mmCIF file of C-alpha atoms in Angstrom:
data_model
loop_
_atom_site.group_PDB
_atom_site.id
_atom_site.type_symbol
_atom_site.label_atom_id
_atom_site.label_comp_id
_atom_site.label_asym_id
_atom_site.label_seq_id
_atom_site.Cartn_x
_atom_site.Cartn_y
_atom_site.Cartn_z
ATOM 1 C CA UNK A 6 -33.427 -34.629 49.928
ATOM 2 C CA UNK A 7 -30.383 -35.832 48.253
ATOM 3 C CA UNK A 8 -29.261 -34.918 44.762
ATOM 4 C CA UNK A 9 -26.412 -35.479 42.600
ATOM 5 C CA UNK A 10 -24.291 -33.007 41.737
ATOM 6 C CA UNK A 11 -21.674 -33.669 38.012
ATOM 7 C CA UNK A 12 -18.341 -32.493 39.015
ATOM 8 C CA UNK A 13 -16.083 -34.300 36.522
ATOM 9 C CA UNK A 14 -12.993 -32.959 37.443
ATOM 10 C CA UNK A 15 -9.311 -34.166 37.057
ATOM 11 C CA UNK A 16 -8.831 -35.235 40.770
ATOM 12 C CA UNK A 17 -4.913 -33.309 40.099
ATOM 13 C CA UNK A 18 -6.170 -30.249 38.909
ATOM 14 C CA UNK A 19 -5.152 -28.206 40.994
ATOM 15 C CA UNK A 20 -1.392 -29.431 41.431
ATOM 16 C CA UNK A 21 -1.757 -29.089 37.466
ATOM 17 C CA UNK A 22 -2.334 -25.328 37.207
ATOM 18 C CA UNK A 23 0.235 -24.766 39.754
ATOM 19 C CA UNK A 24 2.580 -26.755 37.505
ATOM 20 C CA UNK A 25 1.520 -24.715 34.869
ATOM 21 C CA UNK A 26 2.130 -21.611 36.927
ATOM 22 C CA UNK A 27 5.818 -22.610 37.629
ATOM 23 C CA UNK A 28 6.278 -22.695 33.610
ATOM 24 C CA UNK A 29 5.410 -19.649 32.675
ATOM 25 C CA UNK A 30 7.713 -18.419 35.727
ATOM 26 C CA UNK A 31 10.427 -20.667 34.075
ATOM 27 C CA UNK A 32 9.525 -19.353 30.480
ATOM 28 C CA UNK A 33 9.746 -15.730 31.366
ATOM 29 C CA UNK A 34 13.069 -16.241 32.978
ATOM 30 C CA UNK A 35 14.462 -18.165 29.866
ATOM 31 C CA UNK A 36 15.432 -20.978 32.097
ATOM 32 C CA UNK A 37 14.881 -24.805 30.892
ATOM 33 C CA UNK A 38 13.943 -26.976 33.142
ATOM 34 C CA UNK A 39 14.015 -31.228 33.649
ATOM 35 C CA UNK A 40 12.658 -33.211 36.385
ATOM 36 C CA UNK A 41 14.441 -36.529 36.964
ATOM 37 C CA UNK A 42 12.869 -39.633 37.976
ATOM 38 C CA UNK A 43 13.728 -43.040 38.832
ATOM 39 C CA UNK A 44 13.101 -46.002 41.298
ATOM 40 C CA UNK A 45 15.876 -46.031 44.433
ATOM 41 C CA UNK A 46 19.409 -47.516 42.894
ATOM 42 C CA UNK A 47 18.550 -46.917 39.260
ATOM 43 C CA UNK A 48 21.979 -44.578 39.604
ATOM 44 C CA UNK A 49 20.180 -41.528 39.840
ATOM 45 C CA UNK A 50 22.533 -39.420 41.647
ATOM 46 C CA UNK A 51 25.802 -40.798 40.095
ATOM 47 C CA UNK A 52 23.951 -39.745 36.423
ATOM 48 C CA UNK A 53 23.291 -36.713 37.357
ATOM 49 C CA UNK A 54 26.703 -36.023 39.103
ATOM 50 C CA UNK A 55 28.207 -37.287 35.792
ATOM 51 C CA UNK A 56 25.828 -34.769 34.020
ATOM 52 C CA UNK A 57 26.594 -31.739 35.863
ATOM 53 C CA UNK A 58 30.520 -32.639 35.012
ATOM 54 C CA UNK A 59 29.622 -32.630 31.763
ATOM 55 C CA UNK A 60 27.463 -29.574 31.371
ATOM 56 C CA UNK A 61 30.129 -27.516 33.634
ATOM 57 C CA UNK A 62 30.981 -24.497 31.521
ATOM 58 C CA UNK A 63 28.417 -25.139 28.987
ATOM 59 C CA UNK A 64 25.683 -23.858 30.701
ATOM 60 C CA UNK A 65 25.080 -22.545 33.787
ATOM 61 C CA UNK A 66 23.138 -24.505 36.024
ATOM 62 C CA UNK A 67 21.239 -24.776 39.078
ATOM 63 C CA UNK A 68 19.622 -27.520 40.914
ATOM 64 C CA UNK A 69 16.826 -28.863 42.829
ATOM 65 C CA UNK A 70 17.305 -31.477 45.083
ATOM 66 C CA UNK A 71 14.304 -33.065 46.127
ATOM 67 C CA UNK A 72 15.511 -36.391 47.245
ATOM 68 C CA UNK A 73 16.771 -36.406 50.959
ATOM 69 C CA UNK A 74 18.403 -39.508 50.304
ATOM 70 C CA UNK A 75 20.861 -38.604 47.949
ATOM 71 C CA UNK A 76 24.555 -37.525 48.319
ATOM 72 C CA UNK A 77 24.099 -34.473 45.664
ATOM 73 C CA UNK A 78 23.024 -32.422 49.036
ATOM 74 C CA UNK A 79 22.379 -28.637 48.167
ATOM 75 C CA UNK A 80 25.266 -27.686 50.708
ATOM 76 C CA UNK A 81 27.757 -29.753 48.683
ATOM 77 C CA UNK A 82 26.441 -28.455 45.051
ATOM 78 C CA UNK A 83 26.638 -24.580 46.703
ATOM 79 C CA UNK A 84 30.129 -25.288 47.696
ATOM 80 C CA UNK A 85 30.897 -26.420 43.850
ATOM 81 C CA UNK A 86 29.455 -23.132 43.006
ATOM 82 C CA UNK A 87 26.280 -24.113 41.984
ATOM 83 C CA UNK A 88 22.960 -22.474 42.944
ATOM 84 C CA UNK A 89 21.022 -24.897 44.892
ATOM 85 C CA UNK A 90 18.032 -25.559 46.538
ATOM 86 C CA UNK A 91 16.978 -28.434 48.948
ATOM 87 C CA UNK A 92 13.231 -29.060 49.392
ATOM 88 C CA UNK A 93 12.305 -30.977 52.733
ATOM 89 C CA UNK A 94 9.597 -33.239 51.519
ATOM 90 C CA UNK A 95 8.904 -34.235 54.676
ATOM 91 C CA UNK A 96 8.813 -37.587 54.342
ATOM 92 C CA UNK A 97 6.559 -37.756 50.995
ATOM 93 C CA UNK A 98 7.100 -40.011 48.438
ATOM 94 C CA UNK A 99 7.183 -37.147 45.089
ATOM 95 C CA UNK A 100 7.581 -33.577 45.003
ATOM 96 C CA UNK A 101 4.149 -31.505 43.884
ATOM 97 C CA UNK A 102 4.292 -28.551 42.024
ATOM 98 C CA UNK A 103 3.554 -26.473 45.257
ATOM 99 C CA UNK A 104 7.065 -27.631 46.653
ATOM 100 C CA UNK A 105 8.626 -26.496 43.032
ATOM 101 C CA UNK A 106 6.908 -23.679 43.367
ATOM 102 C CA UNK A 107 8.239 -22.496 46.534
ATOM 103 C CA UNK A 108 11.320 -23.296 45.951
ATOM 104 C CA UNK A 109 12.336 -21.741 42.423
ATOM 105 C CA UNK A 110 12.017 -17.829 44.236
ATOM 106 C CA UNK A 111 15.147 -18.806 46.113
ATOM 107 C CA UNK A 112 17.301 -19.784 42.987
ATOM 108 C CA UNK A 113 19.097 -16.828 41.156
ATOM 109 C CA UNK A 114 16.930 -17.804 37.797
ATOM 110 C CA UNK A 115 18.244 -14.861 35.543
ATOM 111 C CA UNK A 116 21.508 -16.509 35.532
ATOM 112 C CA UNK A 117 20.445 -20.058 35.269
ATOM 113 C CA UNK A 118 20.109 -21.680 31.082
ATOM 114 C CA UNK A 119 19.285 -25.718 32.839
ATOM 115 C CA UNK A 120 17.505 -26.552 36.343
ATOM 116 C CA UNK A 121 18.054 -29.765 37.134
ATOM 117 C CA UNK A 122 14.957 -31.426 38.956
ATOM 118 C CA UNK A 123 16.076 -34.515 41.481
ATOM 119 C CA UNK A 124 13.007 -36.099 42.387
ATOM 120 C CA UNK A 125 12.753 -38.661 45.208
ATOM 121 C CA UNK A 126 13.069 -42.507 43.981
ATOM 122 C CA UNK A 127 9.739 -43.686 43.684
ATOM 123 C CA UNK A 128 8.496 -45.479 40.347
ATOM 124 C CA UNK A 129 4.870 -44.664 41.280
ATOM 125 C CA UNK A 130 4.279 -41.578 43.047
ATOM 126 C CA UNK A 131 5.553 -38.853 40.896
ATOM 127 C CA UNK A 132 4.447 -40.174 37.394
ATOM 128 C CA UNK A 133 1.599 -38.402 39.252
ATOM 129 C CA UNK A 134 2.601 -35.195 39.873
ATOM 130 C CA UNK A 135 3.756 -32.640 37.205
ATOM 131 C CA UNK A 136 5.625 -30.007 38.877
ATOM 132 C CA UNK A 137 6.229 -27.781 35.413
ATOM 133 C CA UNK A 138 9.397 -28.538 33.982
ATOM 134 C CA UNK A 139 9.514 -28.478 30.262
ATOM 135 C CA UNK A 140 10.762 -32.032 30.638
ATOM 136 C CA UNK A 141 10.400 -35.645 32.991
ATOM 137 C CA UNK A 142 13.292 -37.620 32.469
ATOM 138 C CA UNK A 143 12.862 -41.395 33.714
ATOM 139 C CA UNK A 144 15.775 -43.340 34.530
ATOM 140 C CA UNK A 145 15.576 -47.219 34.331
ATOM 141 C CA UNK A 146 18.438 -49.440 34.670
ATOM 142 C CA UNK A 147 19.381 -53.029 33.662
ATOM 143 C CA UNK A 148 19.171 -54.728 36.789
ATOM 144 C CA UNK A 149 15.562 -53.157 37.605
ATOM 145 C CA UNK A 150 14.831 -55.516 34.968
ATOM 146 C CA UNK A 151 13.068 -55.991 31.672
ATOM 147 C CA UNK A 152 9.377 -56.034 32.751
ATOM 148 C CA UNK A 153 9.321 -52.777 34.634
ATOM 149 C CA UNK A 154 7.592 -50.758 32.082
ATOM 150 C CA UNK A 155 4.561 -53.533 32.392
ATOM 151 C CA UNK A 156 4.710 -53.257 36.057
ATOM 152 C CA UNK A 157 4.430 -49.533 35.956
ATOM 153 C CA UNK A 158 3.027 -47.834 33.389
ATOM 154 C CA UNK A 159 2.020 -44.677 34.508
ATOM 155 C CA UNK A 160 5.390 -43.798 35.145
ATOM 156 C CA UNK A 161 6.780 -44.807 31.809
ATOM 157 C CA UNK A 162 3.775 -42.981 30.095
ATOM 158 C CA UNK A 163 4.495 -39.633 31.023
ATOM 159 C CA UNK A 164 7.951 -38.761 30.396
ATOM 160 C CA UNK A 165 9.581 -37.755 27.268
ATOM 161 C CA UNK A 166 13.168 -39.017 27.712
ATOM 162 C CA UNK A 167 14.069 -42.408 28.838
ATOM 163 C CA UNK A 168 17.847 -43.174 29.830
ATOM 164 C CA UNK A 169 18.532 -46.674 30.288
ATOM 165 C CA UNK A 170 21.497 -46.895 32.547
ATOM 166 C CA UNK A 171 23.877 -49.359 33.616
ATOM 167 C CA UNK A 172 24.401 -50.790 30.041
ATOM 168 C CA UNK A 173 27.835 -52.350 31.186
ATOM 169 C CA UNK A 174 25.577 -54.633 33.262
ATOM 170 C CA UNK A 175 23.962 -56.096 29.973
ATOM 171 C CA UNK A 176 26.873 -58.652 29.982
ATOM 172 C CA UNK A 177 25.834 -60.086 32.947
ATOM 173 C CA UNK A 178 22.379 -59.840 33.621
ATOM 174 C CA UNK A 179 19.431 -61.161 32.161
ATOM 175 C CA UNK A 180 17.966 -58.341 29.849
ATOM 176 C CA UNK A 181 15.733 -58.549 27.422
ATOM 177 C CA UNK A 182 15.866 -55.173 25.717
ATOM 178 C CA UNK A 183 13.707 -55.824 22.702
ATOM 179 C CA UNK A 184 10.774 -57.310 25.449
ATOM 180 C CA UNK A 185 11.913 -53.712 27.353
ATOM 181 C CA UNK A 186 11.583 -51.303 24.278
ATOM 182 C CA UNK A 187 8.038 -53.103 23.138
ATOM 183 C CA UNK A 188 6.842 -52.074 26.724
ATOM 184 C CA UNK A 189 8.090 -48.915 26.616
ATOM 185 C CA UNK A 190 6.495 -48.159 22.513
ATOM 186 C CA UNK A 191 3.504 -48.639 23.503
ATOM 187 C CA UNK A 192 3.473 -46.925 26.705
ATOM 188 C CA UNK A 193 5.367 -44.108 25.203
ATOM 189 C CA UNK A 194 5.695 -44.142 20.928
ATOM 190 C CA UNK A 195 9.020 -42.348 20.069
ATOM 191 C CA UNK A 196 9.727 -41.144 23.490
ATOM 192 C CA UNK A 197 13.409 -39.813 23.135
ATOM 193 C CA UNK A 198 16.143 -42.838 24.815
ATOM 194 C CA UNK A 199 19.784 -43.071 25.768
ATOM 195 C CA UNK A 200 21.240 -46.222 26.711
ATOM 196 C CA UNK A 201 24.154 -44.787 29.167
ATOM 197 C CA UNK A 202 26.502 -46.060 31.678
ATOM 198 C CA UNK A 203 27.513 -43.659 33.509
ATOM 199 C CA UNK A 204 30.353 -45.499 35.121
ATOM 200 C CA UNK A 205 32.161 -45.955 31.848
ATOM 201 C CA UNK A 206 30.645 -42.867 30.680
ATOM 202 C CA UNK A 207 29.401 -44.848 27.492
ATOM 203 C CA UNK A 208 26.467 -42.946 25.753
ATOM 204 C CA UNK A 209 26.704 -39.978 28.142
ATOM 205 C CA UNK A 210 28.183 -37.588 25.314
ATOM 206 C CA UNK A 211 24.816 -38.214 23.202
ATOM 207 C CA UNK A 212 22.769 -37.427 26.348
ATOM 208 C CA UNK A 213 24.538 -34.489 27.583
ATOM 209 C CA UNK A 214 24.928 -33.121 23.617
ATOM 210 C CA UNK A 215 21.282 -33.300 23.446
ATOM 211 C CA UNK A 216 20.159 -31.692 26.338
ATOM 212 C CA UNK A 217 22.663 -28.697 25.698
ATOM 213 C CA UNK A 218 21.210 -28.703 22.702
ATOM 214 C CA UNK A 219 17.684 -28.267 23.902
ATOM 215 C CA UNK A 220 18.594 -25.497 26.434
ATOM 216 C CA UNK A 221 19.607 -23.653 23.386
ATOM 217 C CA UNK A 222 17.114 -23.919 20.571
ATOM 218 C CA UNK A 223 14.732 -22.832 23.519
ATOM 219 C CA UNK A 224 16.609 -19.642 23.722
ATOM 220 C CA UNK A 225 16.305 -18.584 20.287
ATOM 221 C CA UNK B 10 2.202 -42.456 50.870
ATOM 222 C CA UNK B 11 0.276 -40.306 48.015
ATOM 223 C CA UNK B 12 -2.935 -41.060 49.308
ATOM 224 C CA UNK B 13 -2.946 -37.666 51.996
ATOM 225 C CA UNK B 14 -2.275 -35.141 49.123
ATOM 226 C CA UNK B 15 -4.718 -36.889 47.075
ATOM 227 C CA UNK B 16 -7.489 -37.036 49.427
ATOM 228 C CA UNK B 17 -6.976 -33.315 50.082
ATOM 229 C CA UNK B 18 -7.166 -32.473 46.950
ATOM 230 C CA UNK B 19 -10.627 -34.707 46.318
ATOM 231 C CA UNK B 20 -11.923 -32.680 49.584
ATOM 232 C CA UNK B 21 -10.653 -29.388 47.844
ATOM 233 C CA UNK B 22 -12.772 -30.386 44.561
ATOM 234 C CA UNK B 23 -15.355 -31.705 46.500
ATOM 235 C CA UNK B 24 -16.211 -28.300 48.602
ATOM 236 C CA UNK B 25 -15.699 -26.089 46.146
ATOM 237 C CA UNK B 26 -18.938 -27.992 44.245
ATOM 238 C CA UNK B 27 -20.851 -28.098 47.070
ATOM 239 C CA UNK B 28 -20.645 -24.707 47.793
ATOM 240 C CA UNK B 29 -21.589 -23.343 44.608
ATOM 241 C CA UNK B 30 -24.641 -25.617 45.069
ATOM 242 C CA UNK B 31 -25.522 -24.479 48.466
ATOM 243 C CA UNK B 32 -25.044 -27.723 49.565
ATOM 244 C CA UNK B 33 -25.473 -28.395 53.430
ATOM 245 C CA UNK B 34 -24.109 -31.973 53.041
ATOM 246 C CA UNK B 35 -22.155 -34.077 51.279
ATOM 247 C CA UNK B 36 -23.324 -37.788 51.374
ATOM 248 C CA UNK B 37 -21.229 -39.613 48.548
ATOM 249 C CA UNK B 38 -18.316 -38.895 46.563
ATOM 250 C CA UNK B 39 -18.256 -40.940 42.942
ATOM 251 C CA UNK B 40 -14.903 -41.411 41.891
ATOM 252 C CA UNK B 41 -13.298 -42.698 38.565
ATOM 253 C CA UNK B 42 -9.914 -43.982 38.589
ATOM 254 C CA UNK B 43 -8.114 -46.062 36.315
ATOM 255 C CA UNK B 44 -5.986 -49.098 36.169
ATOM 256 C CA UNK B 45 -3.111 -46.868 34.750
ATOM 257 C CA UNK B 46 -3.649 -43.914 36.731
ATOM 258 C CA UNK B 47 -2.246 -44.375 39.833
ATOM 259 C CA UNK B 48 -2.750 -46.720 43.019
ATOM 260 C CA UNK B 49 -5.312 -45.483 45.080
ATOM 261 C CA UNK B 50 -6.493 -47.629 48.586
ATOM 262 C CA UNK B 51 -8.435 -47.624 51.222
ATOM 263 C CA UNK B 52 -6.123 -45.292 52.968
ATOM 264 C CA UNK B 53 -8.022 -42.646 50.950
ATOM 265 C CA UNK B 54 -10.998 -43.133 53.552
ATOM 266 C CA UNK B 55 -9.221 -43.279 55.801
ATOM 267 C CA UNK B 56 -7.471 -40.119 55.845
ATOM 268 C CA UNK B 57 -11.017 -38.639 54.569
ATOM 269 C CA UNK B 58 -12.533 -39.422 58.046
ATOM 270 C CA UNK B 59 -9.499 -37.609 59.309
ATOM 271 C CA UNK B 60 -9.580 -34.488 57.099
ATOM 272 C CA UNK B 61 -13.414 -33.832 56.386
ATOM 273 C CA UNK B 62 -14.145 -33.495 60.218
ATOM 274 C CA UNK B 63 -15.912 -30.520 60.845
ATOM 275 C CA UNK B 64 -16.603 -29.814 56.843
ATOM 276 C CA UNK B 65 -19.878 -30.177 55.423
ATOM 277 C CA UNK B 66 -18.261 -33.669 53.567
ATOM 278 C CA UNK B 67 -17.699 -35.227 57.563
ATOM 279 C CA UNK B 68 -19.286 -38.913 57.089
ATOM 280 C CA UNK B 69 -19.205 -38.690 53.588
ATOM 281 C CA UNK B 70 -18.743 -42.197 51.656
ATOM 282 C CA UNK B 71 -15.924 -42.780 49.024
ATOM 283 C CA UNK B 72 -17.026 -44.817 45.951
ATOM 284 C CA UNK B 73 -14.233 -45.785 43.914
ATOM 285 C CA UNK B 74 -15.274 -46.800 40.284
ATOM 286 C CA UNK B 75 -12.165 -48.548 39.054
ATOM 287 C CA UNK B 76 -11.463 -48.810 35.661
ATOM 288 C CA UNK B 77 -9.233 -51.843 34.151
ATOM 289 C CA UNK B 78 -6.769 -51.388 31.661
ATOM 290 C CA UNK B 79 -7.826 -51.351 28.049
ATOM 291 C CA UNK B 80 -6.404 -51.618 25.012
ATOM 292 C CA UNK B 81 -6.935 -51.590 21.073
ATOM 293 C CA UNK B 82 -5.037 -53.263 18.625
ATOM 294 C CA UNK B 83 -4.084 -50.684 15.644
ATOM 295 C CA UNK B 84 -3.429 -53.772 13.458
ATOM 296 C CA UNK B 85 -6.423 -56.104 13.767
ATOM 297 C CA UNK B 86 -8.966 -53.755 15.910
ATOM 298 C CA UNK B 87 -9.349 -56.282 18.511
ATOM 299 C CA UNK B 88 -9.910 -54.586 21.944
ATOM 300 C CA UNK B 89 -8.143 -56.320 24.895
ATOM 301 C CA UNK B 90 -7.158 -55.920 28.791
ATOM 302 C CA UNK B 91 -3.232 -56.140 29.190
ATOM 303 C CA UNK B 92 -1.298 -58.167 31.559
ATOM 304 C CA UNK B 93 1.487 -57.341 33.414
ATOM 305 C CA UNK B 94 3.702 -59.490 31.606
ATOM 306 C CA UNK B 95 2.737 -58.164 27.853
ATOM 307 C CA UNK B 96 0.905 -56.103 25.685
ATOM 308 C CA UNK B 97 0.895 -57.702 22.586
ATOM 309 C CA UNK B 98 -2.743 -58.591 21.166
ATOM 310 C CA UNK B 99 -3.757 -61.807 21.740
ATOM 311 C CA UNK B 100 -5.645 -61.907 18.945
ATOM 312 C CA UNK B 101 -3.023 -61.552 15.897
ATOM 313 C CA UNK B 102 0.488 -61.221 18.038
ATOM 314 C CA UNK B 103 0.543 -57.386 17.278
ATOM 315 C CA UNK B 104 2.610 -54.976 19.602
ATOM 316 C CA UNK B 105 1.429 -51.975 17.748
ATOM 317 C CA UNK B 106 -1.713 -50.896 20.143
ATOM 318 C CA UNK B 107 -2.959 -48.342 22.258
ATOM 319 C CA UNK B 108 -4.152 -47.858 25.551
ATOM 320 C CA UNK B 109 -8.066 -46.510 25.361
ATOM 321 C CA UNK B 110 -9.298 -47.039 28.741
ATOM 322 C CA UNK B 111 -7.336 -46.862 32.405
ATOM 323 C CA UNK B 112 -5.401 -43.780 32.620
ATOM 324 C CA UNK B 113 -9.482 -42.055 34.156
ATOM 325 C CA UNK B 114 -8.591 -40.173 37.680
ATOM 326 C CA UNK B 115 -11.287 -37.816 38.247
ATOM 327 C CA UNK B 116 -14.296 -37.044 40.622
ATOM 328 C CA UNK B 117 -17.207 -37.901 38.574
ATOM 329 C CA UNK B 118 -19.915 -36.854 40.713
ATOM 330 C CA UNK B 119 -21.217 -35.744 44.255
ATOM 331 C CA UNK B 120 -24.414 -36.490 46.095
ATOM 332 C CA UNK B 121 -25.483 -33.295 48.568
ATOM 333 C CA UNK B 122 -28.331 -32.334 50.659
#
């Protein structure tokens, strides 16, 4: 005899509570924590490279990388004396919060303020997938074009800072930022942005200022 | 690519229910998932027939119940699905509106013997 069973449950539960057990790991270390996402070329590396510069001396830092594509390889940020971590994902296309998970043990947390999160470029994937950083950063960037938050929503819904990089490009390509930022209000009303270019370095002081400032008040 | 951690995690949900109902088989999986949510295909029964061998869910079937996009105006009240191309209402031009129905991604229900 069949019978139905109600399960209603959140088919990412249980990636959720182990995102929510890497927080309280961050919280009682005092470390902050941001995982950054964007589609392949948005600039991802370069930003954060340029961010890192930035934050040098001002914080200490570690990072994550989760993206095996990327230059930012944990051998190279150990060598600039930076605690790193690589995470093989094996081919997936987003870190879960079980990969986060084993990988924080291995930093040196009580001496980290800012972990830096690289997540691998993928606009759909990881929107899916909290790992349990106190922020998801989203990078977009001019040449993606002005209709990506319509094309993918998910991802623009669930972060709470948007950079828009590349913003030297708006001389030359066809961008319609007001069409952009009506996307992205109602996705996302008031989520924090920074139009950047992190190849003049234009906007990256606000950016950098802000997250510093974060770290901090989360110390108090 | 998401589909194989997904799926596992549906079969981890899916056990764990049966169990506590002393279940000795698990016929149909009902599944909810919205417009918003994430893309889910057929690769999910796919890699079920792969993973549930030898469980009590082997042979089970996948429903998907997928739910489109919905919004509400916050101006003029009018409820409307979204395109890809814009949100605004197409009932007074408003872009102030809110999504109400899409971002669903849960296992709704199982059906055991």
């Amino acid at each position: 005899m069949t019978s139905r069973i109600p399960v209603v449950e959140k088919i990412l539960s249980a990636n959720d509570r182990m995102a929510d057990r890497n927080r309280s790991l961050l919280d009682q270390a005092g470390v902050y924590s941001i995982n950054i996402m964007a589609s392949p070329g948005a600039g991802k590396t370069s930003l954060i490279l340029k961010t890192l510069e930035s934050l040098h001396g001002r914080l200490k830092l570690g990072v994550v990388e989760g993206d095996l594509a990327t230059s930012i390889d944990a051998e190279k940020a150990a060598a600039a004396g930076l605690p790193a971590v690589q995470i093989n994902t094996g081919g997936e296309c987003h870190l879960d919060a079980a990969m986060l998970a084993d990988a924080l043990p291995t930093l040196p947390l009580e001496d980290i303020d800012l972990v830096l999160v690289e997540n691998v470029g993928n606009l759909v994937c990881p929107a899916n997938f909290q790992i349990g950083t106190h922020l998801n950063v989203l990078i977009a960037s001019i040449p993606e074009g002005d209709d990506k938050p319509y094309k993918y929503p998910g991802m623009y819904r669930g972060v709470q800072v948007l950079i828009v990089n590349k913003i030297d490009l708006l001389l030359y390509v066809p961008f319609n930022m007001e069409y952009f930022q009506r996307g992205v209000e109602v996705l996302n009303p008031g989520v924090v942005t920074f139009a950047v270019s992190s190849k003049t370095g234009e906007g990256m002081d606000a950016w950098t200022d802000w997250l510093v400032e974060q770290v901090n008040d989360r110390k108090k | 690519m998401h589909e194989l951690a997904i799926t596992q995690s549906i079969l981890e949900i899916c056990l764990r229910h049966a169990e506590e109902a002393n279940a000795s088989r698990i016929s149909d999986i009902n599944l909810v998932v919205g417009q918003f949510s994430s893309i889910v295909d057929d690769s999910v029964q796919f890699y079920w027939d792969m993973i549930a061998e030898g469980t009590i869910a082997q042979g089970a079937v996948l429903h998907f119940n997928r739910i489109p996009g919905e919004m509400t105006c916050r101006t003029c009240g009018h409820v409307f699905q979204p395109t890809d191309r814009t949100f605004a209402c197409p009932s007074c031009g408003s872009v102030a509106v809110r999504i109400t129905k899409g971002e669903e991604f849960r296992v709704d229900s199982i059906d055991v013997e």
